[in-house]
Coordinates of C-alpha atoms in Angstrom, one line a residue:
X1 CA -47.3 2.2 10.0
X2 CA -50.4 3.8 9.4
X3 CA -50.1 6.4 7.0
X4 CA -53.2 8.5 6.6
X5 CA -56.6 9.6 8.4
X6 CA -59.7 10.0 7.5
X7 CA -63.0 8.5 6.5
X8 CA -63.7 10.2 3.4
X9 CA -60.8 12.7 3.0
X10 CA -57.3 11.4 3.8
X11 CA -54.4 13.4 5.2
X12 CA -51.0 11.9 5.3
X13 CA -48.3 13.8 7.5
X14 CA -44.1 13.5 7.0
X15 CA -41.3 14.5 7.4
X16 CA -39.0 15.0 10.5
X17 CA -38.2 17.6 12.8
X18 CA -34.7 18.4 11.6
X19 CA -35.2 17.1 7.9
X20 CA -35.2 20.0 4.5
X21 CA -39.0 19.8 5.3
X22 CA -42.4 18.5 6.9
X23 CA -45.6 18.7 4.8
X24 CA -49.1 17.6 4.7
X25 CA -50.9 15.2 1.6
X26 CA -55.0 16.1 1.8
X27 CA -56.7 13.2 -0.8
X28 CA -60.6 13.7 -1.1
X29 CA -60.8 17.5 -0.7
X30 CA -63.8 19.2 -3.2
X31 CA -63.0 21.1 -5.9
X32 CA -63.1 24.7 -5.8
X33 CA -62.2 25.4 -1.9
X34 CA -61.0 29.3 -2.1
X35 CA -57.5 29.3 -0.2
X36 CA -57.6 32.1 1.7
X37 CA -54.0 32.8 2.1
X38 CA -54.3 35.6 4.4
X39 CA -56.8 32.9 7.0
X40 CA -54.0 30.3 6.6
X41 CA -51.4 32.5 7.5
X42 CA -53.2 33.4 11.1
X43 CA -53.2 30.0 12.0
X44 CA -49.6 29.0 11.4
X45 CA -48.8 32.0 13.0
X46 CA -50.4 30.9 16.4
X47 CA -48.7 27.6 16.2
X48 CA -45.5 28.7 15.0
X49 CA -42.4 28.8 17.6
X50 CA -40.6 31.3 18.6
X51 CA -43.4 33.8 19.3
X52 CA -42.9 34.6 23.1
X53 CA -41.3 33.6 26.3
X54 CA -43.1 31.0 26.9
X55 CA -42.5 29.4 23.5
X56 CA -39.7 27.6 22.3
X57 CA -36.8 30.0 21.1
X58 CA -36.3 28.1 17.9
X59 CA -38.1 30.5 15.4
X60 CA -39.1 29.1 11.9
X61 CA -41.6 30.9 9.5
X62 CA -43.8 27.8 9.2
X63 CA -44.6 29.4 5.6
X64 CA -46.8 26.8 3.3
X65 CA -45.5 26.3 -0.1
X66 CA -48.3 24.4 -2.1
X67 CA -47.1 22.0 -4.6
X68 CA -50.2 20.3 -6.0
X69 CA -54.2 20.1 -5.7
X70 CA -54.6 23.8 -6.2
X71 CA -54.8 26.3 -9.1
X72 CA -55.5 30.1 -9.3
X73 CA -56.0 30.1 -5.4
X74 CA -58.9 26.9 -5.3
X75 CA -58.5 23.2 -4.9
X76 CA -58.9 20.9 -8.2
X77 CA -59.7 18.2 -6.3
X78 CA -56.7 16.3 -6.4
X79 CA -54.6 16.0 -4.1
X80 CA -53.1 18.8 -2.3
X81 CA -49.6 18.9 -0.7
X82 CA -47.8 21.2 0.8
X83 CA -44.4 21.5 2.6
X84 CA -42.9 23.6 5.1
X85 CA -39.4 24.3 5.1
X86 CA -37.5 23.6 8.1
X87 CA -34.6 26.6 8.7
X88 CA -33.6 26.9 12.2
X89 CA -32.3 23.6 13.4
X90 CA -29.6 23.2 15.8
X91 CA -29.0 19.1 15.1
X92 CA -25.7 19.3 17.8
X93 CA -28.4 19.1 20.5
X94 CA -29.1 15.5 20.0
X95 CA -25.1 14.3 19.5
X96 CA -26.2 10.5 21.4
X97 CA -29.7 10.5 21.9
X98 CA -29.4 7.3 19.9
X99 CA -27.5 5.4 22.7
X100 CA -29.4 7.6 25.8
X101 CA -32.8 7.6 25.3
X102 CA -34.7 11.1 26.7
X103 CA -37.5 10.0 29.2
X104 CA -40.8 10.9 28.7
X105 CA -39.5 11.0 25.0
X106 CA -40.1 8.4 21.5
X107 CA -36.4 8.0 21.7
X108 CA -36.8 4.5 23.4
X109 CA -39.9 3.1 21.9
X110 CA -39.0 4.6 18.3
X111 CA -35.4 2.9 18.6
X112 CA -37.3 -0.4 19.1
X113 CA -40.2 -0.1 16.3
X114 CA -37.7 0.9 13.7
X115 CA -34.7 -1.2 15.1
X116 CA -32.4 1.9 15.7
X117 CA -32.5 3.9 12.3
X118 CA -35.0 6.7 13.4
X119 CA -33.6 10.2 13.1
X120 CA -33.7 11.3 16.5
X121 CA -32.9 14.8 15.9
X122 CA -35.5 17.1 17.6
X123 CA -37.5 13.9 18.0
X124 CA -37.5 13.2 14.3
X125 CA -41.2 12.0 13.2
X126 CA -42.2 11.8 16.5
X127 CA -41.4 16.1 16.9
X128 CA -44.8 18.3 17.7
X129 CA -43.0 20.1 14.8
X130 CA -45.4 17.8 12.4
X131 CA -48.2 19.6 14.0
X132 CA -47.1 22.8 11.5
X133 CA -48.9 20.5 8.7
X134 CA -51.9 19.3 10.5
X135 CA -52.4 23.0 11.4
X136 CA -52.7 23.4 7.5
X137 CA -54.7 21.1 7.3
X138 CA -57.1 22.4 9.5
X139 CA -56.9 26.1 7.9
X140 CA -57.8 24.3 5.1
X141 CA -60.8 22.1 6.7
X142 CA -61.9 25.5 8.2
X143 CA -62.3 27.6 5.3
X144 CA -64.6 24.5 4.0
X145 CA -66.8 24.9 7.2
X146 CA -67.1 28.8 7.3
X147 CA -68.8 28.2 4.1
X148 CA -71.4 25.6 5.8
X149 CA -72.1 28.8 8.7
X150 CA -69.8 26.2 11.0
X151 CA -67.5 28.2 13.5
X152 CA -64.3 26.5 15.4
X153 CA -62.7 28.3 18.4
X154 CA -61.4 27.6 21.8
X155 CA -59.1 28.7 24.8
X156 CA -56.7 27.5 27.3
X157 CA -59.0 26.3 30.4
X158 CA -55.5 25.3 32.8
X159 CA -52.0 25.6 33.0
X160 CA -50.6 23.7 36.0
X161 CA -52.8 24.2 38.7
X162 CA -54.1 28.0 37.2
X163 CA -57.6 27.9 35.5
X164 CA -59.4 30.1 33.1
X165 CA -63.2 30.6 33.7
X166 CA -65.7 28.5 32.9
X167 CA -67.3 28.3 29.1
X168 CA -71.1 27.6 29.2
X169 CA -71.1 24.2 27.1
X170 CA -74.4 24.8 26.0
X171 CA -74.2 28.4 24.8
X172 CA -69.8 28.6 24.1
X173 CA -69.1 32.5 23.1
X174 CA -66.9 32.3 20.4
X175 CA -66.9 35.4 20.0
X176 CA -64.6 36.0 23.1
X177 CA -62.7 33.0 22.1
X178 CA -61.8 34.5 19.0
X179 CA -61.1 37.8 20.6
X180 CA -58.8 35.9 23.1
X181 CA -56.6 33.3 20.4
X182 CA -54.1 36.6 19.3
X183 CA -51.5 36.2 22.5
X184 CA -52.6 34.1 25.2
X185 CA -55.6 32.4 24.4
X186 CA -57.0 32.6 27.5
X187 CA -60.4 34.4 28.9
X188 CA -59.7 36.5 31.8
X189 CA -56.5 38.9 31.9
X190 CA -55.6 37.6 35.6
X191 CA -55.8 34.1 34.0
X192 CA -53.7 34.8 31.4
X193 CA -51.2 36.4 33.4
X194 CA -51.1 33.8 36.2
X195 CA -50.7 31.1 33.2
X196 CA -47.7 32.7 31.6
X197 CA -46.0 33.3 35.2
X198 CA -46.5 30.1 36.2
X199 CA -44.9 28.9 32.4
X200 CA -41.9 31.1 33.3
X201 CA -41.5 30.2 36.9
X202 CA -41.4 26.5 35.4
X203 CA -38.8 27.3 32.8
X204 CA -36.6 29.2 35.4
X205 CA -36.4 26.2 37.6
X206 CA -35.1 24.1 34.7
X207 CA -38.8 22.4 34.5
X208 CA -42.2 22.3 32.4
X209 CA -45.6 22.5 32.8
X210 CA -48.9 20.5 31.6
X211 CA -52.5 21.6 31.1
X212 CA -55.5 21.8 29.2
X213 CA -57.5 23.1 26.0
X214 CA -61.3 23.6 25.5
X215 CA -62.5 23.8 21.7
X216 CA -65.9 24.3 20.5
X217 CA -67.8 24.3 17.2
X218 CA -70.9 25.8 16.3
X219 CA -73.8 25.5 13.5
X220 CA -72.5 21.8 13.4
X221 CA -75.6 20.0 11.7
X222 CA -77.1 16.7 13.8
X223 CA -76.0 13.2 12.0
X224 CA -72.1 13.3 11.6
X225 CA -70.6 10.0 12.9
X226 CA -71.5 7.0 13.1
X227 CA -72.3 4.7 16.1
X228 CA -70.0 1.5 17.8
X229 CA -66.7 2.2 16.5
X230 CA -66.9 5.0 13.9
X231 CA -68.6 7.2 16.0
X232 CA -67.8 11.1 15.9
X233 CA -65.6 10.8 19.6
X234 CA -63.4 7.7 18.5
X235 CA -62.7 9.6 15.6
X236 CA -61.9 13.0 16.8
X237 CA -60.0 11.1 20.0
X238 CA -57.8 9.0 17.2
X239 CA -56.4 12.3 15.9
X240 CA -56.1 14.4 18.6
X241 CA -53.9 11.0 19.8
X242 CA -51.6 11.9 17.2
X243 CA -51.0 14.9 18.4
X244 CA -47.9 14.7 20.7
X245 CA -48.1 15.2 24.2
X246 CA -51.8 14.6 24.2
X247 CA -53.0 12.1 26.9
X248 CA -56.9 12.6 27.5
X249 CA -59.8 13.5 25.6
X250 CA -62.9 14.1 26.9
X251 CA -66.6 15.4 25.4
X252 CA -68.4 17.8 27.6
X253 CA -68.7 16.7 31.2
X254 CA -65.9 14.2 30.5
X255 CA -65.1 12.5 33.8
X256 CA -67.1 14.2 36.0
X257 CA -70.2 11.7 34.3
X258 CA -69.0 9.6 37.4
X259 CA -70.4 12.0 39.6
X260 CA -74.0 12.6 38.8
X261 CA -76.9 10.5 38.5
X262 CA -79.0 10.1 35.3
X263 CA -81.5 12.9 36.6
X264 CA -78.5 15.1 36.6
X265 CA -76.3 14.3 33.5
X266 CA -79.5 13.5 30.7
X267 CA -79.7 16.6 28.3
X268 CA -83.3 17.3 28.2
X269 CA -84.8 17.8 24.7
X270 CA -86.6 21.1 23.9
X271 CA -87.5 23.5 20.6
X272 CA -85.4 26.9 20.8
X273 CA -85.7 29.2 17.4
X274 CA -88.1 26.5 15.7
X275 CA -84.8 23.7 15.9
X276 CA -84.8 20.9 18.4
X277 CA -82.2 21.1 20.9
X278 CA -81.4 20.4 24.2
X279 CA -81.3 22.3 27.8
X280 CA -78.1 21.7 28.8
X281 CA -74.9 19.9 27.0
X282 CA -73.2 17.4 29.5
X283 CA -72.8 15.4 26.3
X284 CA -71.0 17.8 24.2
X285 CA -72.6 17.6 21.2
X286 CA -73.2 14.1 20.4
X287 CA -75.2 11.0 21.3
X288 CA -74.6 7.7 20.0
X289 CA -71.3 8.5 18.1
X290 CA -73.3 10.8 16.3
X291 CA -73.8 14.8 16.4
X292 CA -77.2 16.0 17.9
X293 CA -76.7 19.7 16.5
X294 CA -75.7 21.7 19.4
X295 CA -72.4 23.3 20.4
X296 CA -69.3 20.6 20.1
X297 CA -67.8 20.7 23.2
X298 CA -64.3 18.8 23.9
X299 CA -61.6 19.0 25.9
X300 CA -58.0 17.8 25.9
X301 CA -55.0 17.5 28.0
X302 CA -51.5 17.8 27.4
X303 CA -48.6 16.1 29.4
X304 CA -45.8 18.6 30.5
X305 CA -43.3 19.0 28.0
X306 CA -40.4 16.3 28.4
X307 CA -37.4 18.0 27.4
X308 CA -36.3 19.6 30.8
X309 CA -32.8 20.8 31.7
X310 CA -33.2 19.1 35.0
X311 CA -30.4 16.5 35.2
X312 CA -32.8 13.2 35.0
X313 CA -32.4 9.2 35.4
X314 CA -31.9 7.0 32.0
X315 CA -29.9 4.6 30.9
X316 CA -27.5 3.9 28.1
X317 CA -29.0 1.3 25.8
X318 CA -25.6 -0.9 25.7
X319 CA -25.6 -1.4 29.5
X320 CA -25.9 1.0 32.8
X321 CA -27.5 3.8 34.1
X322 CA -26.0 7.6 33.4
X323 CA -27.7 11.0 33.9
X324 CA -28.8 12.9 31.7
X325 CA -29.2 17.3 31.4
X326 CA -31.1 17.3 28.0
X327 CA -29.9 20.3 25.7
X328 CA -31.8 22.1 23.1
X329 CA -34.3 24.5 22.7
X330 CA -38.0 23.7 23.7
X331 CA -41.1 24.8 25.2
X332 CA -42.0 25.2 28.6
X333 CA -45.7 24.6 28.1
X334 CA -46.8 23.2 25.3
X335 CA -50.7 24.2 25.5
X336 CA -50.7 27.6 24.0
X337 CA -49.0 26.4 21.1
X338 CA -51.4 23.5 21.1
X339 CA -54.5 25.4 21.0
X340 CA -54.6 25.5 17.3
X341 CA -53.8 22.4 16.7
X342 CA -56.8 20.8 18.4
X343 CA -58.6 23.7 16.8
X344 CA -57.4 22.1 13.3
X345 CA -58.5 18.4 14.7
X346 CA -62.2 19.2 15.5
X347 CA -62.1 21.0 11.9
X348 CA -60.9 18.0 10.0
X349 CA -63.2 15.7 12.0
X350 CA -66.0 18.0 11.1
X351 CA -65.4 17.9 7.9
X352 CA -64.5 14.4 7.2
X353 CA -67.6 13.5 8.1
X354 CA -69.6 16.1 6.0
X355 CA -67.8 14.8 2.6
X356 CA -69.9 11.6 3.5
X357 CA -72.4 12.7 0.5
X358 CA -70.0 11.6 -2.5
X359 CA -71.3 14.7 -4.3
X360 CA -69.7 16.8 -1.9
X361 CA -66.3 14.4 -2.3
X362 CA -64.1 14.5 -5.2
X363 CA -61.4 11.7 -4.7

């Protein structure tokens, strides 16, 4: 089982869903990082449950106790972990999850890989409730880049078949984006509206709903990544993977590549404010694995959440087929909580590879 990520900074999740905790291990982060309690706080509060109807009921504080790797509010340079408490659990939910596995769920594939001692409460390991930590993480990754004049922000581009309006790759306004992430994080009002109704018509009908994230980062310097297989995409994609729910990836024009023709999709060199850059961003910010210096553009989707109250198909694992209602309290939609945490991805990528210089790294 792989334990950690990163290049040049390691972060190591655990815990489980229904455990005393979850926490986060960062190895490789530079001394002397202020810990701006007050910017951490903001973004466990957009990931944390509980915050609206169209969020999970189960309502936990997500508050970050620090237990090593800082000292009078800065890093030392040593490791830093932190846990989150986990207070509001309802384990009665999952009473034979062990014997019926959920679909769309670990439960199967986890009982197999660890030969039937995985905690399935909540989803155990597997929960998005391990998120809470990477979303630390990232807080952490982007108080490092707001020193470096590198901004992260993004927004909810679709839920179900309702879309937000379109974000100039090239020329992202974060500013909007950043306006928008307090509620729904979407751009337009009738957007955000048609989103959440959608979210509750879903939930109503005993059902969930899938959708889509765009994040961007600015002031990112060209040269970060590395081509063939450490290349900045692979490694952003091999994160956001471990992010549940997650099942596509793309970097600026994504798919729709398979559409144009060269004329159309090449990003045309060009000087703007004495810096090279290019006209347009179909690439999203890098070529060759590695970052050109304009806007990192990326977007990701999200399955619909599996735990439904529809009645569905499964099995029991000791023979026959039974139906199964699955109880418990989850989220509809799992994008607006999601935001953040892709957010906290791009961040960690960023900075991963920015600690390249060892004098920036302290191990």
């Amino acid at each position: 089982m792989s334990k950690s990520w990163g290049y040049h900074m390691e972060v190591s999740l655990f815990g489980e869903s229904h455990g005393p905790a979850i926490g986060v291990v960062i190895s490789g982060l530079p001394a002397g990082l202020r810990l701006d309690d007050a910017a951490i706080a903001a973004q466990m509060a957009r990931r944390a449950p509980g915050a609206a109807d169209w969020s999970t009921p189960r309502r936990e504080a997500d508050a970050v106790k620090i237990l090593s790797g800082a000292y009078r509010g800065r890093t030392t340079g040593t490791p830093l972990c932190a846990i989150i408490e986990n207070t509001n659990t309802y384990s009665n939910h999952y009473q034979g999850l062990d014997q019926t596995p959920r679909p769309g769920h670990a439960d199967y594939t986890g009982s197999v890989k660890y030969r039937g001692y995985a905690d399935p409460r909540g989803g155990g390991h597997f929960s998005g409730r391990l998120t809470a930590p990477l979303t630390f993480a990232g807080a952490i990754a982007r108080l490092y880049l707001q020193e470096k004049g590198i901004d992260v922000a993004g927004h909810i581009c679709q839920v179900g078949e309702c879309r937000d309006m379109p974000v100039d790759l090239a020329e992202p306004d974060m500013r909007a984006m950043h306006d928008a992430a307090v509620g729904f994080p979407a751009l337009l009002p009738e957007a955000r509206e048609a989103m959440a109704e959608a979210i509750r018509a879903a939930r109503a009908e005993g059902d969930s709903l899938g959708g889509a994230v765009e994040v961007f980062a600015t002031g990112v310097p060209a040269g970060l990544g590395d081509p063939i297989f450490s290349g900045f995409e692979s490694h952003f994609a091999s994160l956001c993977y471990g992010i549940p729910a997650v099942k596509a990836v793309e970097f600026g024009a994504g798919p729709d590549f398979a559409y144009l023709r060269g004329s159309q999709a090449n990003d045309c060199f060009c000087w703007r404010a004495g810096k090279i850059a290019t006209e347009t961003n179909h690439t999203g910010g890098v070529n060759g694995g590695i970052t050109n210096g304009m806007p990192l553009a990326v977007r990701v989707a999200f399955r619909p959440t599996p735990s439904i109250s529809r009645e569905q198909e499964t099995v029991n694992l000791e023979g026959g087929a039974v139906r199964l209602a699955i109880k418990g309290r989850h989220d509809p939609c799992i994008v607006p909580r999601a935001l953040p945490v892709v957010e906290a991805a791009l961040a960690l990528t960023i900075m991963d590879f920015m600690l390249e210089d060892a004098s920036d790294a302290i191990g």
